[in-house]
CSV table of C-alpha atoms in Angstrom, one decimal:
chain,number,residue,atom,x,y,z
D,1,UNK,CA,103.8,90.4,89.0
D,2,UNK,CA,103.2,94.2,88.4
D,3,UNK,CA,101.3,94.7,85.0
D,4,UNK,CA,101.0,98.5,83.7
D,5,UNK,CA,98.6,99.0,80.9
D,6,UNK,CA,99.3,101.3,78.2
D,7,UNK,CA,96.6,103.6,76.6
D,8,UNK,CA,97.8,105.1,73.3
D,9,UNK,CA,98.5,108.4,74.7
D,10,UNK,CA,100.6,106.4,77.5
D,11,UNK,CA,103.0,105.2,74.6
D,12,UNK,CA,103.7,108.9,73.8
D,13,UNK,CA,104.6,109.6,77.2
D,14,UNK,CA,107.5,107.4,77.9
D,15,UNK,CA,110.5,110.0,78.9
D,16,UNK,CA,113.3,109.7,80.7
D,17,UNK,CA,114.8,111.5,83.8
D,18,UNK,CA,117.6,110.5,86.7
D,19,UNK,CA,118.2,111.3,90.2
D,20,UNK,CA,120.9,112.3,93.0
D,21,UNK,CA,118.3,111.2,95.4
D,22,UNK,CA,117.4,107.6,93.8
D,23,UNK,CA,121.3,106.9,93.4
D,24,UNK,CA,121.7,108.3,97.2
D,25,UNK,CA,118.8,106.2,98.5
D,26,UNK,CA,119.9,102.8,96.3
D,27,UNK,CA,123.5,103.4,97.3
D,28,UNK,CA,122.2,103.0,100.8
D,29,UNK,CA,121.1,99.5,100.2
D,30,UNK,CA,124.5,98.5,98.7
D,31,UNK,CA,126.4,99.2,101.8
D,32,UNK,CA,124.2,97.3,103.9
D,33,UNK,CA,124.3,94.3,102.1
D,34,UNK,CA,127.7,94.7,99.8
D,35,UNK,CA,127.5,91.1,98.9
D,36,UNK,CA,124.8,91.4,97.1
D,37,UNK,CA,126.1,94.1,94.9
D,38,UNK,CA,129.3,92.8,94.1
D,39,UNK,CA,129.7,94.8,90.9
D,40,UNK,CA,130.4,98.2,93.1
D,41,UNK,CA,132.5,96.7,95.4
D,42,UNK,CA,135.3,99.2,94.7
D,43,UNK,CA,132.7,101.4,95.1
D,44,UNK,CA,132.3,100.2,98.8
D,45,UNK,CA,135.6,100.1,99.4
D,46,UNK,CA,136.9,103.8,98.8
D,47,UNK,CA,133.7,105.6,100.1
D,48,UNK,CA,133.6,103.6,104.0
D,49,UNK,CA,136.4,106.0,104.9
D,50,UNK,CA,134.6,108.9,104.0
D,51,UNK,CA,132.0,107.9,106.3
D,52,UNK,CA,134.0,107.7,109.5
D,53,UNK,CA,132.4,110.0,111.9
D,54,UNK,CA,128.8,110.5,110.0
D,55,UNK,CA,125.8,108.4,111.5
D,56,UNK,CA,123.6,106.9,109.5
D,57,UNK,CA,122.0,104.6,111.5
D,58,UNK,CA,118.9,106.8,111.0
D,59,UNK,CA,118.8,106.6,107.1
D,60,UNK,CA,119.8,102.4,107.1
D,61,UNK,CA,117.1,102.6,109.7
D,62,UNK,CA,114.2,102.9,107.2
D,63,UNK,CA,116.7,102.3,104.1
D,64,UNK,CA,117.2,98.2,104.5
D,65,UNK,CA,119.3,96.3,102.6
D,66,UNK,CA,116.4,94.6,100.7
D,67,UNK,CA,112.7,95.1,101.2
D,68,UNK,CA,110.5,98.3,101.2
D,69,UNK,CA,112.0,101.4,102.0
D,70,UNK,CA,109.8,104.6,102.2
D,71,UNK,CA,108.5,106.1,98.8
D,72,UNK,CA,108.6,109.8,100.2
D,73,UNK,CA,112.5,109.4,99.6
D,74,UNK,CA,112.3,108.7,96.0
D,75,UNK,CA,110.3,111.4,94.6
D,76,UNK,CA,109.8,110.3,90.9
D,77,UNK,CA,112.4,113.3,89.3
D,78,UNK,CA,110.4,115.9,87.5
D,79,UNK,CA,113.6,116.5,85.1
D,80,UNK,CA,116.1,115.0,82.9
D,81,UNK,CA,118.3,118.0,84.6
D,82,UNK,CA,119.0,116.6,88.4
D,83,UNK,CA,118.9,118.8,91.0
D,84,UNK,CA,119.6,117.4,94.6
D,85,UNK,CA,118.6,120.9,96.2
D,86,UNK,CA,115.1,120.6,94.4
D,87,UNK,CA,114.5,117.1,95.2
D,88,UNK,CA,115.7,117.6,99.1
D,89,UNK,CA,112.9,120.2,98.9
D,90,UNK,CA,110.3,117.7,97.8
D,91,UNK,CA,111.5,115.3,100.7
D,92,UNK,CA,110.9,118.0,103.1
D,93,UNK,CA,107.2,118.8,101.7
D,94,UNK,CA,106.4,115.1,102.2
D,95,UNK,CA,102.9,115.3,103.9
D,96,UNK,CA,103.2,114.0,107.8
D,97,UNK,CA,100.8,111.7,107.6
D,98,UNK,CA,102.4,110.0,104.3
D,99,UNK,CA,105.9,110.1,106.1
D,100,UNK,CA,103.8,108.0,109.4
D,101,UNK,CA,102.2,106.1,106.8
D,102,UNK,CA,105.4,104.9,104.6
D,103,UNK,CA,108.0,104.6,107.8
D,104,UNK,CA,105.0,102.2,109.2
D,105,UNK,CA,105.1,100.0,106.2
D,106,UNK,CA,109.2,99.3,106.6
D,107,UNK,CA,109.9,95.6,107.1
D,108,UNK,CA,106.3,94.5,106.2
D,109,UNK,CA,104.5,93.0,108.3
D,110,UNK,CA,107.0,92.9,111.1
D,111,UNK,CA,106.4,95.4,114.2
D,112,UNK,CA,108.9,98.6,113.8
D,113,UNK,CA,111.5,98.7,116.1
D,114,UNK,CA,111.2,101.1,118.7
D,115,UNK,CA,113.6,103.9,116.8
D,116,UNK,CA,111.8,103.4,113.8
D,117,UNK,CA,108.3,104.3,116.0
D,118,UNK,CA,110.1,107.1,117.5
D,119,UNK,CA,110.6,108.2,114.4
D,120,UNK,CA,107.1,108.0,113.0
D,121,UNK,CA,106.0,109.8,116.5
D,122,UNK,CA,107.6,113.3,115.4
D,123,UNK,CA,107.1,113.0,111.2
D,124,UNK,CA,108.3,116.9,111.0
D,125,UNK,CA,112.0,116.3,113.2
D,126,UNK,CA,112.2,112.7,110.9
D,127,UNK,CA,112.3,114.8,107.7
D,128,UNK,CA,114.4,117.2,108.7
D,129,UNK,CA,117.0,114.6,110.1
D,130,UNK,CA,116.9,112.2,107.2
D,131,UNK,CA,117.3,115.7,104.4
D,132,UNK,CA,119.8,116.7,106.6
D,133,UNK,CA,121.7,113.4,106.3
D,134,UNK,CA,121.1,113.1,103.0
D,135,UNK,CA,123.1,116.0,102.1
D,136,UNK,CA,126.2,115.6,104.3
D,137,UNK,CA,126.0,111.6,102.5
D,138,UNK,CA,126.0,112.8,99.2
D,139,UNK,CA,129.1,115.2,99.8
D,140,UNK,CA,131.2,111.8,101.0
D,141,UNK,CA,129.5,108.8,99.4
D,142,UNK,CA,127.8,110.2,95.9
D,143,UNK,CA,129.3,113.6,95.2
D,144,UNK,CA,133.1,112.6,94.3
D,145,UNK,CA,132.0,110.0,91.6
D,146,UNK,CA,129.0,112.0,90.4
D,147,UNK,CA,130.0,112.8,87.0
D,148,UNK,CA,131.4,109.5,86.0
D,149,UNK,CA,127.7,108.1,87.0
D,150,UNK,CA,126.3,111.1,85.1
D,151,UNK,CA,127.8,109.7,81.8
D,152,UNK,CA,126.8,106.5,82.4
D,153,UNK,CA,122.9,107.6,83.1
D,154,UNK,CA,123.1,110.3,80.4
D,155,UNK,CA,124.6,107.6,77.6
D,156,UNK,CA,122.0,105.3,78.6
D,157,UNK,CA,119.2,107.6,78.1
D,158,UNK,CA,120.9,108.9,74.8
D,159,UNK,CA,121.2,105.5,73.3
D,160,UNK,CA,116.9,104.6,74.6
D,161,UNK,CA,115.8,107.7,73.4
D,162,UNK,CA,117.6,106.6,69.8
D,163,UNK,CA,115.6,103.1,70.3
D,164,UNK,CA,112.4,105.1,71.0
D,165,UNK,CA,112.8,106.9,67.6
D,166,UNK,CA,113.7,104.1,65.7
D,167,UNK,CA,111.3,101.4,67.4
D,168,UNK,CA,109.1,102.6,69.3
D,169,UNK,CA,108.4,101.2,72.4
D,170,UNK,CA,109.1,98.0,72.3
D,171,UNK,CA,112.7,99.1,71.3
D,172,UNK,CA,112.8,100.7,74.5
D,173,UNK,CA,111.5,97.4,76.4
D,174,UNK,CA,113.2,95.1,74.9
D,175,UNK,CA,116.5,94.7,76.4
D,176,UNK,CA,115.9,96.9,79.4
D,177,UNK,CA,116.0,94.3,82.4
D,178,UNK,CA,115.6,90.3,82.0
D,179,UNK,CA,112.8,90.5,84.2
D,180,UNK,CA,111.2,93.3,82.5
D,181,UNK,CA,108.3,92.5,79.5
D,182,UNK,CA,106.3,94.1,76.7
D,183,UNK,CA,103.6,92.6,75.0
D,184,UNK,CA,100.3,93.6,73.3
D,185,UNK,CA,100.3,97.3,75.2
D,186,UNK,CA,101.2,95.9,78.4
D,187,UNK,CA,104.7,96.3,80.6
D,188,UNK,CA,105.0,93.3,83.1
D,189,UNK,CA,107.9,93.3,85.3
D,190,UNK,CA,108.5,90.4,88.0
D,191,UNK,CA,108.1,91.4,91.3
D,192,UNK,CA,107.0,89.6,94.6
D,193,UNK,CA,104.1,91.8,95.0
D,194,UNK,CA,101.2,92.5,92.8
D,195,UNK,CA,99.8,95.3,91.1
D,196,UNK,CA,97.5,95.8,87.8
D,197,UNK,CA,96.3,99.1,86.3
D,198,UNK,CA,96.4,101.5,83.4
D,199,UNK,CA,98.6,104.4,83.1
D,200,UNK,CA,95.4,106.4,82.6
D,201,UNK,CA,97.4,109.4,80.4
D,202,UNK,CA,100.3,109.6,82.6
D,203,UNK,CA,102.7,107.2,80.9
D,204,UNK,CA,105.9,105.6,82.6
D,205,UNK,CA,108.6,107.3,83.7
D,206,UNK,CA,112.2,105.5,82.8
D,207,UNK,CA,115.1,106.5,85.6
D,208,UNK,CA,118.3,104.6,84.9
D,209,UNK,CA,120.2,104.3,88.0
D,210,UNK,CA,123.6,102.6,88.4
D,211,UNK,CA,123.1,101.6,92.3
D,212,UNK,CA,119.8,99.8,91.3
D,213,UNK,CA,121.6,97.0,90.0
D,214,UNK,CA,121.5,93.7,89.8
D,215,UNK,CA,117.6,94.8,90.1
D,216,UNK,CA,114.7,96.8,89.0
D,217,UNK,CA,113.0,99.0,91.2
D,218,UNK,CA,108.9,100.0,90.9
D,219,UNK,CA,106.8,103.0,91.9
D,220,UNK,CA,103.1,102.9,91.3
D,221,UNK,CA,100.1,104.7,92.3
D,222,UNK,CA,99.0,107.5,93.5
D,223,UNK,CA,102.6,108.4,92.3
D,224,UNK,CA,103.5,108.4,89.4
D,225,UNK,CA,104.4,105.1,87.3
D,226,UNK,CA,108.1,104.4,87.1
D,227,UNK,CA,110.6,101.8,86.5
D,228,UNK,CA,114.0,102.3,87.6
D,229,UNK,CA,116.6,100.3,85.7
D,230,UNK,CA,120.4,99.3,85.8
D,231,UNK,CA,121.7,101.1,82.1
D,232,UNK,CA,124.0,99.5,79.6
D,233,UNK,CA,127.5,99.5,80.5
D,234,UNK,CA,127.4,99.7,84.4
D,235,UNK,CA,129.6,97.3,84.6
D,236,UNK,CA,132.3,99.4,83.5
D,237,UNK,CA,131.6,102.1,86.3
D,238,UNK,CA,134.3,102.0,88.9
D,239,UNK,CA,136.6,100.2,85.5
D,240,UNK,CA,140.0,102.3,85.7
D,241,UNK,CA,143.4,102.0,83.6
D,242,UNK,CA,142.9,100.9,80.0
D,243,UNK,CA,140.9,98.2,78.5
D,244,UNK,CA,141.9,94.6,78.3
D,245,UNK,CA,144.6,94.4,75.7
D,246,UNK,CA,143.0,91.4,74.2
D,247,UNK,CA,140.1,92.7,73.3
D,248,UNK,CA,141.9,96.1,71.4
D,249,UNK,CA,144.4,93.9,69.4
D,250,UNK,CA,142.5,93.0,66.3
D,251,UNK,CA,141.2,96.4,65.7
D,252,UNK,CA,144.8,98.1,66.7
D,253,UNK,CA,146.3,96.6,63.6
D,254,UNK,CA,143.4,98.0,61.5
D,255,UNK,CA,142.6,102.0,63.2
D,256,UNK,CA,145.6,102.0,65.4
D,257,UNK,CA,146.1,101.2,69.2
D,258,UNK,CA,144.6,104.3,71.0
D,259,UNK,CA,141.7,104.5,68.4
D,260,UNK,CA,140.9,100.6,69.1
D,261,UNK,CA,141.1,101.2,72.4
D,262,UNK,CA,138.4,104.4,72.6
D,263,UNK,CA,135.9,102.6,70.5
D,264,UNK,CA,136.6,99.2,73.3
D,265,UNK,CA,136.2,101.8,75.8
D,266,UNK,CA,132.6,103.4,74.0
D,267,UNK,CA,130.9,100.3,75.2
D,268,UNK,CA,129.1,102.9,77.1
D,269,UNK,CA,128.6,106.6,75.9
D,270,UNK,CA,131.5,108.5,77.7
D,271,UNK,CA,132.5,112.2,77.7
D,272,UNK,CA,136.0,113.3,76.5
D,273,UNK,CA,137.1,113.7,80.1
D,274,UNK,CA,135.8,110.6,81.0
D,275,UNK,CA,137.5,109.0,78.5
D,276,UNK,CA,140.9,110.6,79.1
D,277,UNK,CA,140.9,109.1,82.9
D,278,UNK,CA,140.1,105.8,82.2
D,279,UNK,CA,142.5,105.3,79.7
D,280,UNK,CA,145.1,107.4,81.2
D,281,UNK,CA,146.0,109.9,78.6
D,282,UNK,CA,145.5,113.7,78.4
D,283,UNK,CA,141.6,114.8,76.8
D,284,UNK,CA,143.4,117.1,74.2
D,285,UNK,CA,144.7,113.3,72.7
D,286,UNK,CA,141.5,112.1,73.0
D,287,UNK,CA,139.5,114.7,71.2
D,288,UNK,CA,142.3,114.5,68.4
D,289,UNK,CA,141.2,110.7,68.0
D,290,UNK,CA,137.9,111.0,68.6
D,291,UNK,CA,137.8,113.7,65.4
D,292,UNK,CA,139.4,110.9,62.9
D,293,UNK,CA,137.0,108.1,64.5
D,294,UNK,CA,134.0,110.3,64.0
D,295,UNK,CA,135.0,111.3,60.7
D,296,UNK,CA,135.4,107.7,59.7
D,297,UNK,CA,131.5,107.4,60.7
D,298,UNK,CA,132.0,105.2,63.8
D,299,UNK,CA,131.5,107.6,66.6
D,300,UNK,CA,129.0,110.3,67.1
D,301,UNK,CA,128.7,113.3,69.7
D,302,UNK,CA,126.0,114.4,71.4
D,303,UNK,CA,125.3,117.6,73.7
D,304,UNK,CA,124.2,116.3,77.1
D,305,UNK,CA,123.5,119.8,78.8
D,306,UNK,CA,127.2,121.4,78.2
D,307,UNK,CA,128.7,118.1,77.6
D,308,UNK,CA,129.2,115.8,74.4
D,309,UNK,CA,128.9,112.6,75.3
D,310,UNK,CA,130.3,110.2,72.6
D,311,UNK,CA,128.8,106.8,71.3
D,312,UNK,CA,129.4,104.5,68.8
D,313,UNK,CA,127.4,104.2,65.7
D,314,UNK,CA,125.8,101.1,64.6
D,315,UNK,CA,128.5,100.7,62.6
D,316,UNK,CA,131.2,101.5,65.4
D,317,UNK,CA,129.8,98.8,67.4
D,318,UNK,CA,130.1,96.1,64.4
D,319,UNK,CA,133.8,97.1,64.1
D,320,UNK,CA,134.2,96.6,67.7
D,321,UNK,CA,132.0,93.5,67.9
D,322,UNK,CA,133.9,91.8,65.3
């Protein structure tokens, strides 16, 4: 059981961020062990392709499917604003004796295989191979679907930070991961391994990550505190084509079949363009609709960066519900 004790001032200094290299690194662990990530099988499926002719046997090396994989590759994110380049750089600064250190720790108790010690014997060359990978991974695995999981990570903070405001955080807590707790000051969150302390002023970071699922993922000290978490509406990540008919129909005879249809869809916060592909029609229409639905009071934008991501209100989401 990890247990992380909030001070008052920790309470205050919840905030959010996400991260090409989390997704990257968690991504890794889906393809090698795709059964156990069923939800982004289609995922799977269209990116193995692109990796024909890229080896990765180094990164899957200290990446396994389950297990501990090296903290040096998950630099908590400084920023809500991702920046690969930055956090590639952060990689590369990795101490050598942390990078020994970490690579050691791969697989537990079990000896290292003898790449894996070759690897820890020349800490400077590992770095540089594994950043270098990194990047040409991202262009074929992460890259292509990048912005649809940008939505999905920026709607999910969007709709925390709301419960933040509104509740404080227990709001935030509350529904973030069956396996996650808050009670009295304290976050618990089940793990195999144990760990108790107090956030001592540096309060958690919150890094929603659609890879991580069906799981959580933990960083403690001497980093800094963080909980990585599957957001709302993952599910619906690699959905294409139009929502189930069945679940539109009601509201179509009330607002109208598209309009039933992009509050379905709003499940999850979504971008215009986003939007537009999944439901296969131009953004101009959806913008048009969106307008009346907003107007109505059952939507709401928000500007993400130089996006507006959309979500429904509390009242959107009793219409939908119903």
């Amino acid at each position: 059981m990890i247990e992380f004790v909030f001070a008052p001032e920790d309470v205050a200094r919840v905030r959010f961020a996400f991260s090409p290299l989390w997704e990257m690194v968690l991504s890794l662990r889906v393809l090698g062990d795709p059964s156990g990530h069923a939800l982004h099988l289609p995922w799977v499926r269209a990116v193995r392709p692109r990796l024909r002719g890229l080896d990765l046997e180094p990164l899957l090396e200290v990446v396994p499917p389950t297990g501990y994989a090296p903290d040096f590759l998950t630099p908590p994110p400084e920023t809500p604003l991702p920046d690969l380049a930055a956090e590639l750089e952060a990689v590369l600064a990795t101490p050598p004796e942390v990078v020994v250190h970490e690579l050691l720790r791969v697989d537990g108790a079990r000896r290292p295989g003898r790449r894996r010690a070759e690897m820890a014997a020349d800490p400077e060359r590992t770095l540089r191979t594994l950043a270098g990978l990194l990047e040409r991974y991202w262009a074929a695995a992460v890259e292509p679907w990048w912005p649809r999981i940008t939505d999905l990570l920026e709607g999910d903070v969007l709709r925390r930070t709301r419960a933040l405001t509104a509740h404080g955080t227990a709001g935030v807590f509350g529904d973030l991961h069956e396996t996650v707790a808050w009670h009295a000051g304290t976050l618990t969150v089940e793990r195999r391994w144990s760990f108790r302390g107090e956030l001592a002023g540096r309060g958690m970071l919150l890094v929603p990550s659609a890879f991580v699922w069906p799981d959580v993922s933990v960083m403690v000290p001497p980093y800094q505190p963080l909980l990585s978490y599957p957001p709302r509406g993952v599910a619906t990540l690699w959905q294409s084509g139009r929502p189930d008919e069945p679940r539109a129909d009601a509201l179509a005879a009330l607002v109208g079949r598209r309009r039933a249809e992009l509050l379905t869809a709003l499940a999850r916060p979504a971008s215009t363009t986003d939007l537009a592909r999944r439901l296969g029609v131009t953004a101009g229409a959806v913008s048009q609709h969106l307008g009346v639905l907003r107007a109505c009071g059952l939507v709401t934008g928000h500007r993400m960066g130089r996006r507006v991501l959309y979500v429904r209100t509390p009242a959107g989401d009793a219409l939908a519900g119903g």
